[in-house]
mmCIF file of C-alpha atoms and ligand atoms in Angstrom:
data_model
loop_
_atom_site.group_PDB
_atom_site.id
_atom_site.type_symbol
_atom_site.label_atom_id
_atom_site.label_comp_id
_atom_site.label_asym_id
_atom_site.label_seq_id
_atom_site.Cartn_x
_atom_site.Cartn_y
_atom_site.Cartn_z
ATOM 1 C CA MET A 1 0.000 0.000 0.000
ATOM 2 C CA SER A 2 1.221 3.432 -0.853
ATOM 3 C CA THR A 3 1.476 6.786 0.852
ATOM 4 C CA ARG A 4 -1.489 9.094 1.089
ATOM 5 C CA LEU A 5 -0.384 12.667 1.805
ATOM 6 C CA VAL A 6 -2.318 15.796 2.663
ATOM 7 C CA VAL A 7 -1.039 19.104 1.307
ATOM 8 C CA SER A 8 -2.267 22.043 3.342
ATOM 9 C CA GLY A 9 -1.066 25.582 3.723
ATOM 10 C CA THR A 10 -0.617 28.532 6.001
ATOM 11 C CA ASP A 11 -3.063 30.508 3.866
ATOM 12 C CA THR A 12 -4.899 30.505 0.578
ATOM 13 C CA ASP A 13 -2.778 31.208 -2.519
ATOM 14 C CA VAL A 14 0.539 30.078 -1.001
ATOM 15 C CA GLY A 15 1.233 27.610 -3.823
ATOM 16 C CA LYS A 16 -0.392 24.369 -2.616
ATOM 17 C CA THR A 17 -1.671 23.478 -6.066
ATOM 18 C CA VAL A 18 1.672 24.082 -7.742
ATOM 19 C CA PHE A 19 3.474 22.091 -5.053
ATOM 20 C CA SER A 20 0.863 19.305 -5.235
ATOM 21 C CA ALA A 21 1.284 19.110 -9.008
ATOM 22 C CA ALA A 22 5.050 18.738 -8.598
ATOM 23 C CA LEU A 23 4.709 16.161 -5.844
ATOM 24 C CA ALA A 24 1.958 14.136 -7.528
ATOM 25 C CA GLY A 25 3.762 14.239 -10.872
ATOM 26 C CA THR A 26 7.057 13.128 -9.352
ATOM 27 C CA LEU A 27 5.424 10.372 -7.279
ATOM 28 C CA ASP A 28 3.276 9.297 -10.241
ATOM 29 C CA ALA A 29 0.408 9.661 -7.779
ATOM 30 C CA ASP A 30 -3.325 10.240 -7.886
ATOM 31 C CA TYR A 31 -4.415 13.790 -6.996
ATOM 32 C CA TRP A 32 -7.618 14.658 -5.144
ATOM 33 C CA LYS A 33 -9.082 18.037 -4.205
ATOM 34 C CA PRO A 34 -12.124 17.098 -2.120
ATOM 35 C CA VAL A 35 -13.603 20.606 -1.885
ATOM 36 C CA GLN A 36 -13.217 23.090 -4.721
ATOM 37 C CA ALA A 37 -14.668 26.536 -3.974
ATOM 38 C CA GLY A 38 -14.888 28.625 -7.146
ATOM 39 C CA ARG A 39 -14.877 27.318 -10.687
ATOM 40 C CA ASP A 40 -14.901 30.328 -13.045
ATOM 41 C CA ASP A 41 -11.102 30.726 -12.991
ATOM 42 C CA GLY A 42 -10.617 26.999 -13.518
ATOM 43 C CA THR A 43 -10.232 24.370 -10.832
ATOM 44 C CA ASP A 44 -7.171 23.169 -8.959
ATOM 45 C CA ALA A 45 -7.719 19.721 -10.469
ATOM 46 C CA LEU A 46 -7.428 21.187 -13.978
ATOM 47 C CA ARG A 47 -4.326 23.138 -12.979
ATOM 48 C CA VAL A 48 -2.743 19.982 -11.575
ATOM 49 C CA ALA A 49 -3.669 18.044 -14.703
ATOM 50 C CA ARG A 50 -1.821 20.659 -16.739
ATOM 51 C CA LEU A 51 1.195 21.139 -14.473
ATOM 52 C CA SER A 52 1.842 17.605 -13.259
ATOM 53 C CA GLY A 53 1.986 15.907 -16.639
ATOM 54 C CA LEU A 54 -0.161 13.122 -15.155
ATOM 55 C CA PRO A 55 -2.714 11.364 -17.357
ATOM 56 C CA PRO A 56 -6.310 12.557 -16.795
ATOM 57 C CA GLU A 57 -7.417 9.437 -14.937
ATOM 58 C CA ARG A 58 -4.992 10.259 -12.117
ATOM 59 C CA ILE A 59 -6.975 13.380 -11.266
ATOM 60 C CA LEU A 60 -9.799 12.120 -9.072
ATOM 61 C CA PRO A 61 -13.151 13.919 -9.155
ATOM 62 C CA GLU A 62 -13.876 16.464 -6.429
ATOM 63 C CA ARG A 63 -16.460 15.547 -3.802
ATOM 64 C CA TYR A 64 -17.856 19.102 -3.739
ATOM 65 C CA ILE A 65 -17.470 21.729 -6.442
ATOM 66 C CA LEU A 66 -18.895 25.042 -5.256
ATOM 67 C CA ASN A 67 -19.491 28.059 -7.441
ATOM 68 C CA THR A 68 -18.171 30.868 -5.278
ATOM 69 C CA PRO A 69 -14.471 31.459 -4.525
ATOM 70 C CA ALA A 70 -15.048 31.835 -0.786
ATOM 71 C CA SER A 71 -14.586 29.872 2.421
ATOM 72 C CA PRO A 72 -16.132 26.432 1.765
ATOM 73 C CA HIS A 73 -18.764 26.864 4.529
ATOM 74 C CA TYR A 74 -20.009 30.035 2.857
ATOM 75 C CA ALA A 75 -19.579 28.920 -0.754
ATOM 76 C CA ALA A 76 -21.624 25.822 0.133
ATOM 77 C CA ARG A 77 -24.371 27.864 1.774
ATOM 78 C CA ILE A 78 -24.655 30.069 -1.326
ATOM 79 C CA ASP A 79 -25.113 26.923 -3.435
ATOM 80 C CA GLY A 80 -27.664 25.497 -0.974
ATOM 81 C CA VAL A 81 -25.338 22.637 -0.037
ATOM 82 C CA THR A 82 -24.082 21.437 3.348
ATOM 83 C CA ILE A 83 -20.645 19.874 3.416
ATOM 84 C CA ASP A 84 -20.682 16.751 5.578
ATOM 85 C CA ALA A 85 -17.299 15.739 7.008
ATOM 86 C CA ASN A 86 -18.419 12.104 6.707
ATOM 87 C CA ASP A 87 -18.545 12.539 2.929
ATOM 88 C CA LEU A 88 -14.914 13.594 2.812
ATOM 89 C CA ALA A 89 -13.297 10.283 3.692
ATOM 90 C CA PRO A 90 -10.208 9.869 1.506
ATOM 91 C CA PRO A 91 -10.097 7.095 -1.070
ATOM 92 C CA PRO A 92 -8.495 3.940 0.329
ATOM 93 C CA ALA A 93 -4.750 3.429 -0.099
ATOM 94 C CA LYS A 94 -3.907 1.804 -3.419
ATOM 95 C CA GLU A 95 -0.756 0.631 -5.082
ATOM 96 C CA ARG A 96 -0.025 4.214 -6.148
ATOM 97 C CA PRO A 97 0.360 7.242 -3.842
ATOM 98 C CA LEU A 98 -2.362 9.826 -3.338
ATOM 99 C CA VAL A 99 -1.867 13.572 -2.909
ATOM 100 C CA ILE A 100 -4.834 15.359 -1.337
ATOM 101 C CA GLU A 101 -5.060 19.143 -1.433
ATOM 102 C CA GLY A 102 -7.117 20.979 1.182
ATOM 103 C CA ALA A 103 -8.959 24.234 0.484
ATOM 104 C CA GLY A 104 -7.352 27.440 1.751
ATOM 105 C CA GLY A 105 -5.545 27.194 5.086
ATOM 106 C CA LEU A 106 -5.949 24.788 8.004
ATOM 107 C CA MET A 107 -8.517 26.760 9.978
ATOM 108 C CA VAL A 108 -10.989 27.128 7.142
ATOM 109 C CA PRO A 109 -14.541 26.032 8.026
ATOM 110 C CA ILE A 110 -16.319 23.489 5.862
ATOM 111 C CA ASN A 111 -19.601 23.984 7.717
ATOM 112 C CA GLU A 112 -20.894 25.677 10.901
ATOM 113 C CA ASP A 113 -18.785 23.625 13.286
ATOM 114 C CA THR A 114 -16.003 21.810 11.447
ATOM 115 C CA LEU A 115 -12.656 23.084 10.226
ATOM 116 C CA PHE A 116 -10.533 21.521 7.509
ATOM 117 C CA SER A 117 -7.977 20.735 10.224
ATOM 118 C CA ASP A 118 -10.645 18.708 12.075
ATOM 119 C CA VAL A 119 -11.177 16.674 8.909
ATOM 120 C CA PHE A 120 -7.423 16.103 8.622
ATOM 121 C CA ALA A 121 -7.338 15.044 12.285
ATOM 122 C CA ARG A 122 -9.960 12.379 11.538
ATOM 123 C CA TRP A 123 -7.970 11.099 8.591
ATOM 124 C CA LYS A 124 -4.669 10.928 10.535
ATOM 125 C CA LEU A 125 -2.774 11.075 7.242
ATOM 126 C CA PRO A 126 0.678 12.700 7.093
ATOM 127 C CA LEU A 127 0.445 16.378 6.245
ATOM 128 C CA VAL A 128 2.822 18.627 4.323
ATOM 129 C CA LEU A 129 2.464 22.283 5.245
ATOM 130 C CA CYS A 130 3.089 24.742 2.397
ATOM 131 C CA ALA A 131 4.199 28.218 3.414
ATOM 132 C CA ARG A 132 5.239 31.446 1.763
ATOM 133 C CA THR A 133 8.714 32.746 2.366
ATOM 134 C CA THR A 134 7.715 36.416 2.398
ATOM 135 C CA LEU A 135 7.000 38.724 5.341
ATOM 136 C CA GLY A 136 4.325 37.395 7.677
ATOM 137 C CA THR A 137 5.200 33.785 7.148
ATOM 138 C CA ILE A 138 6.767 33.245 10.590
ATOM 139 C CA ASN A 139 3.511 34.062 12.341
ATOM 140 C CA HIS A 140 1.299 32.134 9.891
ATOM 141 C CA SER A 141 3.609 29.138 9.865
ATOM 142 C CA LEU A 142 4.027 28.826 13.629
ATOM 143 C CA LEU A 143 0.276 29.215 14.186
ATOM 144 C CA SER A 144 -0.371 26.515 11.593
ATOM 145 C CA ILE A 145 2.217 24.164 13.083
ATOM 146 C CA GLU A 146 0.610 24.631 16.508
ATOM 147 C CA ALA A 147 -2.827 23.787 15.072
ATOM 148 C CA VAL A 148 -1.470 20.643 13.413
ATOM 149 C CA LYS A 149 0.343 19.446 16.524
ATOM 150 C CA ARG A 150 -2.616 20.147 18.815
ATOM 151 C CA ARG A 151 -4.721 17.801 16.713
ATOM 152 C CA ASP A 152 -2.053 15.083 16.611
ATOM 153 C CA ILE A 153 -1.885 15.244 12.831
ATOM 154 C CA PRO A 154 1.394 13.694 11.666
ATOM 155 C CA LEU A 155 3.434 16.541 10.163
ATOM 156 C CA VAL A 156 5.901 15.542 7.451
ATOM 157 C CA GLY A 157 7.434 18.989 7.411
ATOM 158 C CA ILE A 158 7.170 22.378 5.791
ATOM 159 C CA ALA A 159 7.579 23.130 2.094
ATOM 160 C CA PHE A 160 8.405 26.754 1.358
ATOM 161 C CA ILE A 161 7.378 28.469 -1.853
ATOM 162 C CA GLY A 162 8.978 31.659 -3.139
ATOM 163 C CA GLU A 163 12.307 33.462 -3.011
ATOM 164 C CA GLU A 164 14.770 32.369 -0.346
ATOM 165 C CA TYR A 165 14.391 34.023 3.068
ATOM 166 C CA ALA A 166 16.798 31.787 4.917
ATOM 167 C CA GLU A 167 16.357 33.306 8.375
ATOM 168 C CA SER A 168 12.541 33.061 8.301
ATOM 169 C CA GLU A 169 12.746 29.470 7.080
ATOM 170 C CA ARG A 170 15.299 28.575 9.768
ATOM 171 C CA ILE A 171 13.494 30.096 12.732
ATOM 172 C CA ILE A 172 10.135 28.581 11.731
ATOM 173 C CA CYS A 173 11.651 25.108 11.603
ATOM 174 C CA LYS A 174 13.622 25.581 14.826
ATOM 175 C CA ILE A 175 10.823 26.980 16.986
ATOM 176 C CA GLY A 176 8.133 24.895 15.273
ATOM 177 C CA GLY A 177 10.236 21.756 15.587
ATOM 178 C CA VAL A 178 9.522 20.695 12.000
ATOM 179 C CA ARG A 179 11.553 19.479 9.095
ATOM 180 C CA HIS A 180 12.466 21.905 6.296
ATOM 181 C CA LEU A 181 11.509 19.815 3.280
ATOM 182 C CA GLY A 182 12.749 22.271 0.679
ATOM 183 C CA ARG A 183 11.800 25.424 -1.156
ATOM 184 C CA LEU A 184 10.162 25.720 -4.534
ATOM 185 C CA PRO A 185 11.530 28.889 -6.168
ATOM 186 C CA PRO A 186 9.351 31.218 -8.243
ATOM 187 C CA LEU A 187 9.272 29.798 -11.773
ATOM 188 C CA SER A 188 8.816 31.876 -14.885
ATOM 189 C CA PRO A 189 7.454 30.508 -17.057
ATOM 190 C CA LEU A 190 5.710 28.006 -14.825
ATOM 191 C CA THR A 191 5.723 24.906 -16.989
ATOM 192 C CA SER A 192 5.346 21.254 -16.173
ATOM 193 C CA GLU A 193 8.982 20.616 -17.133
ATOM 194 C CA ALA A 194 10.397 23.532 -15.101
ATOM 195 C CA LEU A 195 8.293 22.513 -12.111
ATOM 196 C CA ARG A 196 9.402 18.890 -12.248
ATOM 197 C CA ALA A 197 13.056 19.962 -12.491
ATOM 198 C CA ALA A 198 12.772 22.493 -9.631
ATOM 199 C CA PHE A 199 11.102 19.929 -7.398
ATOM 200 C CA ALA A 200 13.827 17.375 -8.122
ATOM 201 C CA THR A 201 16.522 19.915 -7.222
ATOM 202 C CA SER A 202 14.838 21.259 -4.105
ATOM 203 C CA PHE A 203 13.221 18.258 -2.396
ATOM 204 C CA ASN A 204 14.131 14.699 -1.416
ATOM 205 C CA LEU A 205 11.506 12.282 -2.609
ATOM 206 C CA SER A 206 12.289 9.954 0.294
ATOM 207 C CA ASP A 207 10.862 12.565 2.707
ATOM 208 C CA PHE A 208 7.450 11.914 1.180
ATOM 209 C CA THR A 209 7.514 8.165 0.806
ATOM 210 C CA ALA A 210 8.693 7.021 4.259
HETATM 211 N N1 ATP B 301 6.769 28.222 -7.701
HETATM 212 C C1 ATP B 301 5.953 29.052 -8.337
HETATM 213 N N2 ATP B 301 6.372 29.769 -9.390
HETATM 214 C C2 ATP B 301 5.552 30.602 -10.042
HETATM 215 N N3 ATP B 301 4.263 30.809 -9.707
HETATM 216 C C3 ATP B 301 3.781 30.140 -8.660
HETATM 217 C C4 ATP B 301 4.579 29.230 -7.925
HETATM 218 N N4 ATP B 301 3.836 28.702 -6.930
HETATM 219 C C5 ATP B 301 2.620 29.266 -7.038
HETATM 220 N N5 ATP B 301 2.575 30.122 -8.085
HETATM 221 C C6 ATP B 301 1.409 30.922 -8.513
HETATM 222 O O1 ATP B 301 0.832 31.520 -7.366
HETATM 223 C C7 ATP B 301 -0.591 31.464 -7.423
HETATM 224 C C8 ATP B 301 -1.110 30.684 -6.229
HETATM 225 O O2 ATP B 301 -0.639 29.357 -6.298
HETATM 226 P P1 ATP B 301 -1.587 28.110 -6.020
HETATM 227 O O3 ATP B 301 -2.811 28.153 -6.864
HETATM 228 O O4 ATP B 301 -0.730 26.897 -6.127
HETATM 229 O O5 ATP B 301 -1.988 28.414 -4.500
HETATM 230 P P2 ATP B 301 -2.939 27.563 -3.529
HETATM 231 O O6 ATP B 301 -2.316 27.622 -2.185
HETATM 232 O O7 ATP B 301 -3.185 26.226 -4.128
HETATM 233 O O8 ATP B 301 -4.287 28.417 -3.531
HETATM 234 P P3 ATP B 301 -5.782 27.920 -3.096
HETATM 235 O O9 ATP B 301 -5.888 28.223 -1.638
HETATM 236 O O10 ATP B 301 -6.652 28.782 -3.952
HETATM 237 O O11 ATP B 301 -5.914 26.450 -3.415
HETATM 238 C C9 ATP B 301 -0.927 30.828 -8.770
HETATM 239 O O12 ATP B 301 -1.153 31.829 -9.718
HETATM 240 C C10 ATP B 301 0.323 30.037 -9.112
HETATM 241 O O13 ATP B 301 0.484 29.845 -10.496
HETATM 242 MG MG1 MG B 302 -4.945 25.326 -4.640
#
């Protein structure tokens, strides 16, 4: 049976989808985004399909696709839907790995009383935390690490995205007591090939398969 990994982040827009595409592509994994809020600008699943180089059947269908790019609890309410945490059980482990991307950050509500981090705590799957490198990341990262640890979610480590800010990265990992998995630099143009190469240079695959 193969690894199932959760990719979460310190915030929305930190680069979870780009990182997930690199990770899923490199692991030759399945990718699953259980809750997609907002569809007009394209979905994360479509972005991963494009960036990972994986064949279409590796991109599993979302459990909820909501119309509004907002917090899932609110986007669901607008669509007249209630997200049930029981409906978000991850697919069983298969012979190939699975990369699961959460929506937004850890403390994002899926309904009136459940956060995404509560769902991850139920799953007990290892979690990779994606974080920006830019100003503000120390606070966001340490708060996120505390939320993960409080719920006894196994934390693989932290994956930084952006330009190098070595001191921020160092102090987060020291005080947070987490592994620095690597840093994905800004890529321009952001292509599947450039992403695959940057991931190979910046991360050790064995950190994700143990
Ligand atoms: N390494 C990178 N190089 C260049 N652009 C990047 C990189 N990482 C992320 N981006 C860009 O930053 C934006 C946000 O990235 P991404 O969609 O991966 O964030 P996210 O955390 O998945 O957001 P959401 O919370 O909406 O799921 C996108 O436009 C993406 O193309
Ligand atoms: Mg995303």
